[in-house]
């Protein structure tokens, strides 16, 4: 519905101007920086390094791998979450093996660590012949429970504070 105003006996249609909030695209922290703008990447020891965009082929490669952030908090949080996942995969592998789609457990069950807002961290099992993205499965409940206890502080952070897509 259009709004009109009368001025000097003439009728004029009012056209609202875009507000600055409407024209500014919400940043995600994952976009490519403009020339000279600061960006962050996670190094080989999970440290977050700061650089300035030069529009180079090298930076094209960094951006294409997904290890390129314009928000330092997201870079640090993702580095921490990735470090936790690397450590959990290693723990599972070194304590009985990682359950995959092609591996079999004795009873067909595979165990995982989960979180429930009411009860906190827990170990549970599923019996299915497919795997879910990002979940680390363990061959037995005891190993999964030991991993939960060993990595409890990081797991609690991961399930209660980590926001990989928000700034």
PDB file of C-alpha atoms in Angstrom:
ATOM      1  CA  UNK A   1       0.000   0.000   0.000  1.00  0.00           C
ATOM      2  CA  UNK A   2       1.431   3.342  -1.059  1.00  0.00           C
ATOM      3  CA  UNK A   3       1.487   6.386   1.172  1.00  0.00           C
ATOM      4  CA  UNK A   4       0.848   9.868  -0.188  1.00  0.00           C
ATOM      5  CA  UNK A   5       1.342  13.399   1.032  1.00  0.00           C
ATOM      6  CA  UNK A   6      -0.374  16.561  -0.105  1.00  0.00           C
ATOM      7  CA  UNK A   7       1.860  19.563  -0.646  1.00  0.00           C
ATOM      8  CA  UNK A   8       0.750  22.830  -2.238  1.00  0.00           C
ATOM      9  CA  UNK A   9      -2.403  21.160  -3.475  1.00  0.00           C
ATOM     10  CA  UNK A  10      -0.505  18.353  -5.224  1.00  0.00           C
ATOM     11  CA  UNK A  11      -0.462  14.694  -4.240  1.00  0.00           C
ATOM     12  CA  UNK A  12       2.991  13.045  -3.939  1.00  0.00           C
ATOM     13  CA  UNK A  13       3.670   9.359  -3.426  1.00  0.00           C
ATOM     14  CA  UNK A  14       6.082   8.633  -0.593  1.00  0.00           C
ATOM     15  CA  UNK A  15       8.885   6.210  -1.419  1.00  0.00           C
ATOM     16  CA  UNK A  16      10.704   4.977   1.700  1.00  0.00           C
ATOM     17  CA  UNK A  17      14.463   5.181   1.639  1.00  0.00           C
ATOM     18  CA  UNK A  18      16.404   2.048   2.406  1.00  0.00           C
ATOM     19  CA  UNK A  19      17.828   2.142   5.859  1.00  0.00           C
ATOM     20  CA  UNK A  20      21.500   1.523   6.301  1.00  0.00           C
ATOM     21  CA  UNK A  21      20.686  -1.699   8.155  1.00  0.00           C
ATOM     22  CA  UNK A  22      18.820  -3.032   5.115  1.00  0.00           C
ATOM     23  CA  UNK A  23      21.621  -2.250   2.680  1.00  0.00           C
ATOM     24  CA  UNK A  24      24.481  -3.651   4.780  1.00  0.00           C
ATOM     25  CA  UNK A  25      24.858  -7.367   4.242  1.00  0.00           C
ATOM     26  CA  UNK A  26      25.314  -9.298   7.489  1.00  0.00           C
ATOM     27  CA  UNK A  27      28.847 -10.592   7.665  1.00  0.00           C
ATOM     28  CA  UNK A  28      29.451 -14.226   8.507  1.00  0.00           C
ATOM     29  CA  UNK A  29      33.155 -14.195   9.316  1.00  0.00           C
ATOM     30  CA  UNK A  30      33.842 -16.568   6.405  1.00  0.00           C
ATOM     31  CA  UNK A  31      33.778 -14.085   3.510  1.00  0.00           C
ATOM     32  CA  UNK A  32      36.831 -13.097   1.483  1.00  0.00           C
ATOM     33  CA  UNK A  33      38.559  -9.955   2.729  1.00  0.00           C
ATOM     34  CA  UNK A  34      39.080  -6.987   0.454  1.00  0.00           C
ATOM     35  CA  UNK A  35      42.572  -5.842  -0.495  1.00  0.00           C
ATOM     36  CA  UNK A  36      44.458  -4.746   2.622  1.00  0.00           C
ATOM     37  CA  UNK A  37      41.843  -6.096   5.045  1.00  0.00           C
ATOM     38  CA  UNK A  38      42.847  -8.382   7.898  1.00  0.00           C
ATOM     39  CA  UNK A  39      42.032 -12.092   7.744  1.00  0.00           C
ATOM     40  CA  UNK A  40      42.931 -15.130   9.849  1.00  0.00           C
ATOM     41  CA  UNK A  41      43.948 -18.698   9.171  1.00  0.00           C
ATOM     42  CA  UNK A  42      44.653 -21.674  11.395  1.00  0.00           C
ATOM     43  CA  UNK A  43      48.257 -22.874  11.259  1.00  0.00           C
ATOM     44  CA  UNK A  44      49.699 -26.353  11.518  1.00  0.00           C
ATOM     45  CA  UNK A  45      49.779 -26.263  15.338  1.00  0.00           C
ATOM     46  CA  UNK A  46      46.170 -24.991  15.624  1.00  0.00           C
ATOM     47  CA  UNK A  47      47.370 -21.453  16.231  1.00  0.00           C
ATOM     48  CA  UNK A  48      45.453 -18.595  14.608  1.00  0.00           C
ATOM     49  CA  UNK A  49      47.594 -16.359  12.422  1.00  0.00           C
ATOM     50  CA  UNK A  50      46.750 -12.858  11.218  1.00  0.00           C
ATOM     51  CA  UNK A  51      47.443 -11.684   7.655  1.00  0.00           C
ATOM     52  CA  UNK A  52      46.394  -8.899   5.318  1.00  0.00           C
ATOM     53  CA  UNK A  53      44.695  -9.679   2.015  1.00  0.00           C
ATOM     54  CA  UNK A  54      46.894  -9.184  -1.060  1.00  0.00           C
ATOM     55  CA  UNK A  55      44.626 -10.907  -3.633  1.00  0.00           C
ATOM     56  CA  UNK A  56      47.338 -13.473  -4.381  1.00  0.00           C
ATOM     57  CA  UNK A  57      47.063 -16.999  -5.784  1.00  0.00           C
ATOM     58  CA  UNK A  58      48.356 -18.230  -2.424  1.00  0.00           C
ATOM     59  CA  UNK A  59      45.404 -16.590  -0.682  1.00  0.00           C
ATOM     60  CA  UNK A  60      43.044 -18.032  -3.293  1.00  0.00           C
ATOM     61  CA  UNK A  61      44.247 -21.467  -2.172  1.00  0.00           C
ATOM     62  CA  UNK A  62      43.812 -20.668   1.506  1.00  0.00           C
ATOM     63  CA  UNK A  63      40.314 -19.367   0.909  1.00  0.00           C
ATOM     64  CA  UNK A  64      39.395 -22.408  -1.216  1.00  0.00           C
ATOM     65  CA  UNK A  65      40.367 -24.815   1.598  1.00  0.00           C
ATOM     66  CA  UNK A  66      37.934 -23.135   3.999  1.00  0.00           C
ATOM     67  CA  UNK A  67      40.731 -22.175   6.387  1.00  0.00           C
ATOM     68  CA  UNK A  68      40.182 -18.432   5.926  1.00  0.00           C
ATOM     69  CA  UNK A  69      38.279 -16.202   8.310  1.00  0.00           C
ATOM     70  CA  UNK A  70      37.561 -12.502   8.585  1.00  0.00           C
ATOM     71  CA  UNK A  71      36.463 -12.941  12.195  1.00  0.00           C
ATOM     72  CA  UNK A  72      39.140 -13.891  14.735  1.00  0.00           C
ATOM     73  CA  UNK A  73      36.696 -15.433  17.231  1.00  0.00           C
ATOM     74  CA  UNK A  74      35.355 -17.855  14.610  1.00  0.00           C
ATOM     75  CA  UNK A  75      38.924 -18.746  13.610  1.00  0.00           C
ATOM     76  CA  UNK A  76      39.862 -19.479  17.238  1.00  0.00           C
ATOM     77  CA  UNK A  77      36.673 -21.415  17.972  1.00  0.00           C
ATOM     78  CA  UNK A  78      36.965 -23.502  14.801  1.00  0.00           C
ATOM     79  CA  UNK A  79      40.607 -24.253  15.576  1.00  0.00           C
ATOM     80  CA  UNK A  80      39.599 -25.420  19.041  1.00  0.00           C
ATOM     81  CA  UNK A  81      36.721 -27.556  17.727  1.00  0.00           C
ATOM     82  CA  UNK A  82      38.913 -29.092  15.005  1.00  0.00           C
ATOM     83  CA  UNK A  83      41.633 -29.870  17.554  1.00  0.00           C
ATOM     84  CA  UNK A  84      39.045 -31.654  19.723  1.00  0.00           C
ATOM     85  CA  UNK A  85      37.797 -33.728  16.765  1.00  0.00           C
ATOM     86  CA  UNK A  86      41.363 -34.653  15.756  1.00  0.00           C
ATOM     87  CA  UNK A  87      42.123 -35.766  19.304  1.00  0.00           C
ATOM     88  CA  UNK A  88      38.883 -37.765  19.610  1.00  0.00           C
ATOM     89  CA  UNK A  89      39.530 -39.559  16.290  1.00  0.00           C
ATOM     90  CA  UNK A  90      43.046 -40.430  17.448  1.00  0.00           C
ATOM     91  CA  UNK A  91      41.711 -41.621  20.828  1.00  0.00           C
ATOM     92  CA  UNK A  92      39.142 -43.849  19.127  1.00  0.00           C
ATOM     93  CA  UNK A  93      41.748 -45.249  16.719  1.00  0.00           C
ATOM     94  CA  UNK A  94      44.257 -46.000  19.455  1.00  0.00           C
ATOM     95  CA  UNK A  95      41.675 -47.571  21.774  1.00  0.00           C
ATOM     96  CA  UNK A  96      39.970 -50.191  19.659  1.00  0.00           C
ATOM     97  CA  UNK A  97      39.598 -48.501  16.318  1.00  0.00           C
ATOM     98  CA  UNK A  98      37.196 -46.134  14.643  1.00  0.00           C
ATOM     99  CA  UNK A  99      33.876 -47.618  13.607  1.00  0.00           C
ATOM    100  CA  UNK A 100      33.184 -46.954   9.953  1.00  0.00           C
ATOM    101  CA  UNK A 101      30.465 -47.968   7.552  1.00  0.00           C
ATOM    102  CA  UNK A 102      32.507 -51.016   6.539  1.00  0.00           C
ATOM    103  CA  UNK A 103      33.619 -52.164   9.993  1.00  0.00           C
ATOM    104  CA  UNK A 104      31.665 -54.454  12.277  1.00  0.00           C
ATOM    105  CA  UNK A 105      31.292 -54.380  16.031  1.00  0.00           C
ATOM    106  CA  UNK A 106      30.547 -57.540  18.025  1.00  0.00           C
ATOM    107  CA  UNK A 107      26.898 -56.709  18.617  1.00  0.00           C
ATOM    108  CA  UNK A 108      26.347 -54.357  15.664  1.00  0.00           C
ATOM    109  CA  UNK A 109      26.194 -51.351  17.967  1.00  0.00           C
ATOM    110  CA  UNK A 110      28.418 -48.324  17.638  1.00  0.00           C
ATOM    111  CA  UNK A 111      28.847 -45.866  20.480  1.00  0.00           C
ATOM    112  CA  UNK A 112      29.069 -42.084  20.381  1.00  0.00           C
ATOM    113  CA  UNK A 113      29.275 -39.093  22.705  1.00  0.00           C
ATOM    114  CA  UNK A 114      26.261 -36.802  22.777  1.00  0.00           C
ATOM    115  CA  UNK A 115      24.807 -33.960  24.771  1.00  0.00           C
ATOM    116  CA  UNK A 116      21.380 -33.328  26.237  1.00  0.00           C
ATOM    117  CA  UNK A 117      20.575 -29.919  27.727  1.00  0.00           C
ATOM    118  CA  UNK A 118      18.886 -31.557  30.700  1.00  0.00           C
ATOM    119  CA  UNK A 119      21.389 -34.292  31.570  1.00  0.00           C
ATOM    120  CA  UNK A 120      24.623 -33.050  29.973  1.00  0.00           C
ATOM    121  CA  UNK A 121      27.151 -35.316  28.284  1.00  0.00           C
ATOM    122  CA  UNK A 122      26.315 -38.972  27.737  1.00  0.00           C
ATOM    123  CA  UNK A 123      27.394 -42.056  25.826  1.00  0.00           C
ATOM    124  CA  UNK A 124      24.778 -43.826  23.727  1.00  0.00           C
ATOM    125  CA  UNK A 125      24.694 -46.319  20.901  1.00  0.00           C
ATOM    126  CA  UNK A 126      23.040 -46.831  17.551  1.00  0.00           C
ATOM    127  CA  UNK A 127      22.670 -49.932  15.452  1.00  0.00           C
ATOM    128  CA  UNK A 128      22.668 -48.979  11.794  1.00  0.00           C
ATOM    129  CA  UNK A 129      24.778 -49.597   8.739  1.00  0.00           C
ATOM    130  CA  UNK A 130      25.394 -45.962   7.828  1.00  0.00           C
ATOM    131  CA  UNK A 131      27.391 -43.174   9.437  1.00  0.00           C
ATOM    132  CA  UNK A 132      26.385 -39.617  10.238  1.00  0.00           C
ATOM    133  CA  UNK A 133      28.543 -36.700   9.173  1.00  0.00           C
ATOM    134  CA  UNK A 134      30.990 -35.524  11.819  1.00  0.00           C
ATOM    135  CA  UNK A 135      30.207 -38.125  14.485  1.00  0.00           C
ATOM    136  CA  UNK A 136      33.052 -40.179  15.880  1.00  0.00           C
ATOM    137  CA  UNK A 137      31.914 -43.713  16.676  1.00  0.00           C
ATOM    138  CA  UNK A 138      33.591 -46.063  19.156  1.00  0.00           C
ATOM    139  CA  UNK A 139      33.568 -49.872  19.200  1.00  0.00           C
ATOM    140  CA  UNK A 140      32.513 -50.167  22.834  1.00  0.00           C
ATOM    141  CA  UNK A 141      30.799 -48.158  25.540  1.00  0.00           C
ATOM    142  CA  UNK A 142      33.778 -48.276  27.902  1.00  0.00           C
ATOM    143  CA  UNK A 143      36.102 -46.592  25.399  1.00  0.00           C
ATOM    144  CA  UNK A 144      33.518 -43.939  24.549  1.00  0.00           C
ATOM    145  CA  UNK A 145      32.983 -43.252  28.266  1.00  0.00           C
ATOM    146  CA  UNK A 146      36.749 -42.973  28.832  1.00  0.00           C
ATOM    147  CA  UNK A 147      36.999 -40.498  25.932  1.00  0.00           C
ATOM    148  CA  UNK A 148      34.119 -38.484  27.388  1.00  0.00           C
ATOM    149  CA  UNK A 149      35.908 -38.247  30.748  1.00  0.00           C
ATOM    150  CA  UNK A 150      39.307 -37.436  29.232  1.00  0.00           C
ATOM    151  CA  UNK A 151      37.935 -34.672  27.015  1.00  0.00           C
ATOM    152  CA  UNK A 152      35.040 -33.530  29.240  1.00  0.00           C
ATOM    153  CA  UNK A 153      35.908 -29.794  29.481  1.00  0.00           C
ATOM    154  CA  UNK A 154      36.378 -29.477  25.737  1.00  0.00           C
ATOM    155  CA  UNK A 155      33.262 -31.526  24.985  1.00  0.00           C
ATOM    156  CA  UNK A 156      31.189 -29.380  27.340  1.00  0.00           C
ATOM    157  CA  UNK A 157      32.481 -26.255  25.581  1.00  0.00           C
ATOM    158  CA  UNK A 158      31.771 -27.802  22.181  1.00  0.00           C
ATOM    159  CA  UNK A 159      28.169 -28.707  22.987  1.00  0.00           C
ATOM    160  CA  UNK A 160      27.239 -25.635  25.038  1.00  0.00           C
ATOM    161  CA  UNK A 161      29.241 -22.680  23.687  1.00  0.00           C
ATOM    162  CA  UNK A 162      30.633 -23.438  20.231  1.00  0.00           C
ATOM    163  CA  UNK A 163      28.802 -21.601  17.437  1.00  0.00           C
ATOM    164  CA  UNK A 164      30.608 -22.309  14.155  1.00  0.00           C
ATOM    165  CA  UNK A 165      28.370 -20.114  12.034  1.00  0.00           C
ATOM    166  CA  UNK A 166      27.724 -17.055  14.170  1.00  0.00           C
ATOM    167  CA  UNK A 167      29.661 -13.901  14.918  1.00  0.00           C
TER     168      UNK A 167
END
